[in-house]
Amino acid sequence: MTNTFLNRVSAERRVLTTVNRCFSGDKELTGLSRAAILRWQAALGFHSESRVIPLLFDLAEQCQRLSDRSNETFMPIEEAQAIKIEERLGELKEELQRCACDG
Protein backbone atom coordinates (compact mmCIF):
# COMPACT_ATOMS: atom_id res chain seq x y z
CA MET A 1 0.00 0.00 0.00
CA THR A 2 1.34 3.42 -0.83
CA ASN A 3 0.74 6.11 1.71
CA THR A 4 -0.91 8.95 -0.11
CA PHE A 5 -3.25 11.78 0.66
CA LEU A 6 -6.03 9.93 -1.18
CA ASN A 7 -5.67 6.92 1.09
CA ARG A 8 -5.98 9.22 4.07
CA VAL A 9 -9.08 10.96 2.73
CA SER A 10 -10.70 7.62 1.92
CA ALA A 11 -9.99 6.26 5.41
CA GLU A 12 -11.24 9.46 7.08
CA ARG A 13 -14.46 9.34 5.05
CA ARG A 14 -15.05 5.76 6.17
CA VAL A 15 -14.66 6.76 9.82
CA LEU A 16 -16.97 9.77 9.45
CA THR A 17 -19.55 7.72 7.56
CA THR A 18 -19.51 5.09 10.30
CA VAL A 19 -20.07 7.68 13.03
CA ASN A 20 -22.63 9.69 11.12
CA ARG A 21 -24.81 6.64 10.44
CA CYS A 22 -25.60 6.83 14.14
CA PHE A 23 -25.66 10.60 14.54
CA SER A 24 -27.23 12.85 11.96
CA GLY A 25 -28.00 16.53 11.48
CA ASP A 26 -26.39 18.80 14.03
CA LYS A 27 -25.01 15.74 15.86
CA GLU A 28 -22.70 14.71 13.02
CA LEU A 29 -18.96 14.49 13.47
CA THR A 30 -17.48 16.94 10.98
CA GLY A 31 -13.82 15.94 10.98
CA LEU A 32 -11.09 13.96 12.67
CA SER A 33 -9.06 16.81 14.09
CA ARG A 34 -8.66 16.79 17.85
CA ALA A 35 -10.75 19.98 18.06
CA ALA A 36 -13.57 18.51 15.97
CA ILE A 37 -13.68 15.34 18.07
CA LEU A 38 -13.69 17.28 21.34
CA ARG A 39 -16.47 19.62 20.12
CA TRP A 40 -18.50 16.59 19.06
CA GLN A 41 -17.90 14.91 22.42
CA ALA A 42 -19.05 18.03 24.28
CA ALA A 43 -22.13 18.43 22.07
CA LEU A 44 -23.22 14.84 22.64
CA GLY A 45 -22.11 14.60 26.25
CA PHE A 46 -20.10 11.39 25.89
CA HIS A 47 -18.86 10.30 29.28
CA SER A 48 -15.18 9.78 29.91
CA GLU A 49 -15.67 6.02 30.31
CA SER A 50 -16.91 5.70 26.72
CA ARG A 51 -14.42 4.11 24.34
CA VAL A 52 -15.75 6.10 21.37
CA ILE A 53 -13.55 9.16 21.86
CA PRO A 54 -10.26 7.27 22.40
CA LEU A 55 -11.06 5.14 19.36
CA LEU A 56 -11.70 8.26 17.29
CA PHE A 57 -8.39 9.78 18.40
CA ASP A 58 -6.59 6.56 17.49
CA LEU A 59 -8.30 6.34 14.10
CA ALA A 60 -7.48 10.00 13.40
CA GLU A 61 -3.81 9.26 14.10
CA GLN A 62 -3.86 6.14 11.94
CA CYS A 63 -5.44 8.07 9.07
CA GLN A 64 -2.84 10.82 9.42
CA ARG A 65 -0.07 8.25 9.08
CA LEU A 66 -1.43 7.22 5.70
CA SER A 67 -0.30 10.52 4.20
CA ASP A 68 2.67 11.32 6.45
CA ARG A 69 5.62 10.78 4.17
CA SER A 70 8.25 12.25 6.51
CA ASN A 71 9.44 8.85 7.76
CA GLU A 72 8.71 6.87 4.63
CA THR A 73 12.35 6.27 3.77
CA PHE A 74 13.01 4.75 7.16
CA MET A 75 9.66 3.29 8.13
CA PRO A 76 7.47 2.46 5.15
CA ILE A 77 3.77 2.22 5.82
CA GLU A 78 2.67 -1.24 4.87
CA GLU A 79 -0.61 -3.00 4.57
CA ALA A 80 -0.47 -3.46 8.33
CA GLN A 81 -1.54 0.18 8.70
CA ALA A 82 -4.70 -0.46 6.67
CA ILE A 83 -5.40 -3.58 8.70
CA LYS A 84 -5.05 -1.64 11.95
CA ILE A 85 -7.52 0.97 10.70
CA GLU A 86 -10.00 -1.77 9.77
CA GLU A 87 -9.67 -3.34 13.22
CA ARG A 88 -10.20 -0.02 15.00
CA LEU A 89 -13.12 0.81 12.71
CA GLY A 90 -14.76 -2.48 13.71
CA GLU A 91 -14.26 -1.63 17.38
CA LEU A 92 -15.74 1.82 16.80
CA LYS A 93 -18.82 0.35 15.11
CA GLU A 94 -19.42 -1.97 18.06
CA GLU A 95 -18.98 0.83 20.57
CA LEU A 96 -21.27 3.17 18.64
CA GLN A 97 -23.98 0.50 18.57
CA ARG A 98 -23.74 0.20 22.34
CA CYS A 99 -23.85 3.97 22.83
CA ALA A 100 -26.22 5.33 20.25
CA CYS A 101 -27.26 3.32 17.23
CA ASP A 102 -30.50 1.48 17.14
CA GLY A 103 -29.11 -1.03 14.71
Coordinates of N, CA and C in Angstrom, one line a residue:
M1 N 0.8 -1.2 0.0 CA 0.0 0.0 0.0 C 0.9 1.2 0.0
T2 N 0.6 2.2 -0.9 CA 1.3 3.4 -0.8 C 0.6 4.4 0.1
N3 N 1.4 5.2 0.8 CA 0.7 6.1 1.7 C 0.6 7.4 1.0
T4 N -0.6 7.7 0.6 CA -0.9 8.9 -0.1 C -2.0 9.7 0.6
F5 N -2.2 10.9 0.1 CA -3.3 11.8 0.7 C -4.6 11.2 0.4
L6 N -4.8 10.5 -0.8 CA -6.0 9.9 -1.2 C -6.4 8.8 -0.3
N7 N -5.4 8.0 0.1 CA -5.7 6.9 1.1 C -6.2 7.5 2.4
R8 N -5.6 8.6 2.8 CA -6.0 9.2 4.1 C -7.4 9.7 4.0
V9 N -7.7 10.4 2.9 CA -9.1 11.0 2.7 C -10.1 9.8 2.7
S10 N -9.8 8.8 2.0 CA -10.7 7.6 1.9 C -10.9 7.0 3.3
A11 N -9.9 6.8 4.1 CA -10.0 6.3 5.4 C -10.8 7.2 6.3
E12 N -10.5 8.5 6.2 CA -11.2 9.5 7.1 C -12.7 9.5 6.7
R13 N -13.0 9.4 5.5 CA -14.5 9.3 5.1 C -15.2 8.1 5.6
R14 N -14.5 7.0 5.6 CA -15.1 5.8 6.2 C -15.3 5.9 7.7
V15 N -14.4 6.5 8.4 CA -14.7 6.8 9.8 C -15.9 7.7 10.0
L16 N -15.9 8.8 9.3 CA -17.0 9.8 9.5 C -18.3 9.2 9.1
T17 N -18.3 8.4 8.0 CA -19.6 7.7 7.6 C -20.1 6.8 8.6
T18 N -19.1 6.0 9.2 CA -19.5 5.1 10.3 C -20.2 5.8 11.5
V19 N -19.5 6.9 11.9 CA -20.1 7.7 13.0 C -21.4 8.3 12.7
N20 N -21.5 8.9 11.5 CA -22.6 9.7 11.1 C -23.8 8.8 10.7
R21 N -23.7 7.5 10.6 CA -24.8 6.6 10.4 C -25.6 6.6 11.7
C22 N -24.9 6.8 12.8 CA -25.6 6.8 14.1 C -26.1 8.2 14.6
F23 N -25.4 9.2 14.1 CA -25.7 10.6 14.5 C -25.8 11.4 13.3
S24 N -27.0 12.1 13.2 CA -27.2 12.9 12.0 C -27.6 14.3 12.3
G25 N -27.7 15.1 11.3 CA -28.0 16.5 11.5 C -26.9 17.3 12.2
D26 N -27.3 18.0 13.3 CA -26.4 18.8 14.0 C -25.6 17.9 15.0
K27 N -25.8 16.6 15.0 CA -25.0 15.7 15.9 C -23.9 15.0 15.1
E28 N -23.7 15.4 13.8 CA -22.7 14.7 13.0 C -21.3 15.1 13.4
L29 N -20.4 14.2 13.3 CA -19.0 14.5 13.5 C -18.5 15.1 12.2
T30 N -17.8 16.2 12.2 CA -17.5 16.9 11.0 C -16.0 16.7 10.5
G31 N -15.2 16.2 11.4 CA -13.8 15.9 11.0 C -13.1 15.1 12.0
L32 N -11.9 14.8 11.7 CA -11.1 14.0 12.7 C -10.0 14.7 13.4
S33 N -10.0 16.0 13.3 CA -9.1 16.8 14.1 C -9.4 16.7 15.6
R34 N -8.4 16.9 16.4 CA -8.7 16.8 17.9 C -9.8 17.8 18.3
A35 N -9.7 19.0 17.7 CA -10.7 20.0 18.1 C -12.1 19.5 17.6
A36 N -12.3 19.0 16.5 CA -13.6 18.5 16.0 C -14.1 17.4 16.8
I37 N -13.3 16.5 17.2 CA -13.7 15.3 18.1 C -14.1 15.8 19.4
L38 N -13.3 16.8 20.0 CA -13.7 17.3 21.3 C -15.0 18.1 21.3
R39 N -15.2 18.9 20.3 CA -16.5 19.6 20.1 C -17.6 18.7 20.0
W40 N -17.5 17.6 19.2 CA -18.5 16.6 19.1 C -18.8 15.9 20.4
Q41 N -17.7 15.6 21.1 CA -17.9 14.9 22.4 C -18.7 15.8 23.4
A42 N -18.4 17.1 23.4 CA -19.0 18.0 24.3 C -20.5 18.2 23.9
A43 N -20.8 18.2 22.6 CA -22.1 18.4 22.1 C -23.0 17.2 22.4
L44 N -22.4 16.0 22.4 CA -23.2 14.8 22.6 C -23.2 14.4 24.1
G45 N -22.2 14.9 24.8 CA -22.1 14.6 26.2 C -21.6 13.2 26.5
F46 N -20.7 12.7 25.6 CA -20.1 11.4 25.9 C -19.4 11.4 27.2
H47 N -19.5 10.4 28.0 CA -18.9 10.3 29.3 C -17.4 9.8 29.1
S48 N -16.6 10.1 30.0 CA -15.2 9.8 29.9 C -14.9 8.3 29.8
E49 N -15.9 7.5 30.3 CA -15.7 6.0 30.3 C -16.0 5.4 28.9
S50 N -16.6 6.2 28.1 CA -16.9 5.7 26.7 C -15.6 5.5 25.9
R51 N -15.6 4.4 25.2 CA -14.4 4.1 24.3 C -14.5 4.8 23.0
V52 N -15.6 5.5 22.7 CA -15.7 6.1 21.4 C -14.7 7.2 21.1
I53 N -14.5 8.0 22.1 CA -13.5 9.2 21.9 C -12.1 8.7 21.7
P54 N -11.6 7.8 22.6 CA -10.3 7.3 22.4 C -10.1 6.5 21.1
L55 N -11.1 5.8 20.7 CA -11.1 5.1 19.4 C -11.0 6.1 18.2
L56 N -11.7 7.2 18.3 CA -11.7 8.3 17.3 C -10.3 8.9 17.2
F57 N -9.7 9.2 18.4 CA -8.4 9.8 18.4 C -7.4 8.8 17.8
D58 N -7.5 7.5 18.1 CA -6.6 6.6 17.5 C -6.8 6.5 16.0
L59 N -8.0 6.4 15.5 CA -8.3 6.3 14.1 C -7.8 7.6 13.4
A60 N -8.0 8.8 14.0 CA -7.5 10.0 13.4 C -6.0 9.9 13.2
E61 N -5.3 9.4 14.2 CA -3.8 9.3 14.1 C -3.4 8.3 13.0
Q62 N -4.1 7.1 13.0 CA -3.9 6.1 11.9 C -4.1 6.7 10.5
C63 N -5.2 7.5 10.4 CA -5.4 8.1 9.1 C -4.4 9.1 8.7
Q64 N -3.9 9.8 9.7 CA -2.8 10.8 9.4 C -1.6 10.1 8.9
R65 N -1.3 9.0 9.5 CA -0.1 8.2 9.1 C -0.1 7.8 7.6
L66 N -1.3 7.6 7.1 CA -1.4 7.2 5.7 C -0.9 8.2 4.7
S67 N -0.8 9.5 5.1 CA -0.3 10.5 4.2 C 1.0 11.2 4.7
D68 N 1.4 10.8 5.9 CA 2.7 11.3 6.4 C 3.9 10.6 5.8
R69 N 4.5 11.4 4.9 CA 5.6 10.8 4.2 C 7.0 11.1 4.8
S70 N 7.0 11.8 5.9 CA 8.3 12.2 6.5 C 9.2 11.1 6.9
N71 N 8.6 10.0 7.3 CA 9.4 8.8 7.8 C 9.4 7.7 6.8
E72 N 8.9 8.0 5.6 CA 8.7 6.9 4.6 C 10.0 6.2 4.3
T73 N 11.1 6.9 4.1 CA 12.4 6.3 3.8 C 12.8 5.3 4.8
F74 N 12.5 5.6 6.1 CA 13.0 4.8 7.2 C 12.0 3.7 7.6
M75 N 10.7 4.1 7.6 CA 9.7 3.3 8.1 C 8.5 3.3 7.2
P76 N 8.6 2.5 6.1 CA 7.5 2.5 5.2 C 6.2 2.0 5.8
I77 N 5.1 2.6 5.3 CA 3.8 2.2 5.8 C 3.3 1.1 4.9
E78 N 3.0 0.0 5.6 CA 2.7 -1.2 4.9 C 1.2 -1.5 5.0
E79 N 0.8 -2.6 4.5 CA -0.6 -3.0 4.6 C -1.1 -3.2 6.0
A80 N -0.1 -3.3 6.9 CA -0.5 -3.5 8.3 C -1.2 -2.2 8.8
Q81 N -0.9 -1.1 8.3 CA -1.5 0.2 8.7 C -3.0 0.1 8.3
A82 N -3.3 -0.3 7.1 CA -4.7 -0.5 6.7 C -5.4 -1.5 7.5
I83 N -4.8 -2.6 7.9 CA -5.4 -3.6 8.7 C -5.7 -3.0 10.1
K84 N -4.8 -2.2 10.6 CA -5.1 -1.6 11.9 C -6.3 -0.7 11.9
I85 N -6.4 0.1 10.8 CA -7.5 1.0 10.7 C -8.8 0.2 10.6
E86 N -8.8 -0.9 9.9 CA -10.0 -1.8 9.8 C -10.4 -2.3 11.1
E87 N -9.4 -2.8 11.9 CA -9.7 -3.3 13.2 C -10.3 -2.3 14.1
R88 N -9.7 -1.1 14.2 CA -10.2 0.0 15.0 C -11.6 0.4 14.5
L89 N -11.8 0.4 13.2 CA -13.1 0.8 12.7 C -14.2 -0.2 13.2
G90 N -13.8 -1.5 13.2 CA -14.8 -2.5 13.7 C -15.1 -2.3 15.2
E91 N -14.0 -1.9 16.0 CA -14.3 -1.6 17.4 C -15.2 -0.4 17.6
L92 N -14.9 0.6 16.7 CA -15.7 1.8 16.8 C -17.2 1.5 16.5
K93 N -17.4 0.7 15.5 CA -18.8 0.3 15.1 C -19.5 -0.3 16.3
E94 N -18.8 -1.3 16.9 CA -19.4 -2.0 18.1 C -19.7 -1.0 19.2
E95 N -18.8 -0.1 19.5 CA -19.0 0.8 20.6 C -20.1 1.8 20.3
L96 N -20.2 2.3 19.0 CA -21.3 3.2 18.6 C -22.6 2.5 18.8
Q97 N -22.7 1.2 18.4 CA -24.0 0.5 18.6 C -24.4 0.4 20.0
R98 N -23.4 0.2 20.9 CA -23.7 0.2 22.3 C -24.2 1.6 22.8
C99 N -23.6 2.6 22.3 CA -23.9 4.0 22.8 C -25.1 4.7 22.2
A100 N -25.3 4.5 20.9 CA -26.2 5.3 20.2 C -27.1 4.7 19.2
C101 N -26.5 3.8 18.4 CA -27.3 3.3 17.2 C -28.4 2.4 17.7
D102 N -29.4 2.4 16.9 CA -30.5 1.5 17.1 C -30.3 0.2 16.4
G103 N -29.3 0.2 15.5 CA -29.1 -1.0 14.7 C -28.4 -0.8 13.5

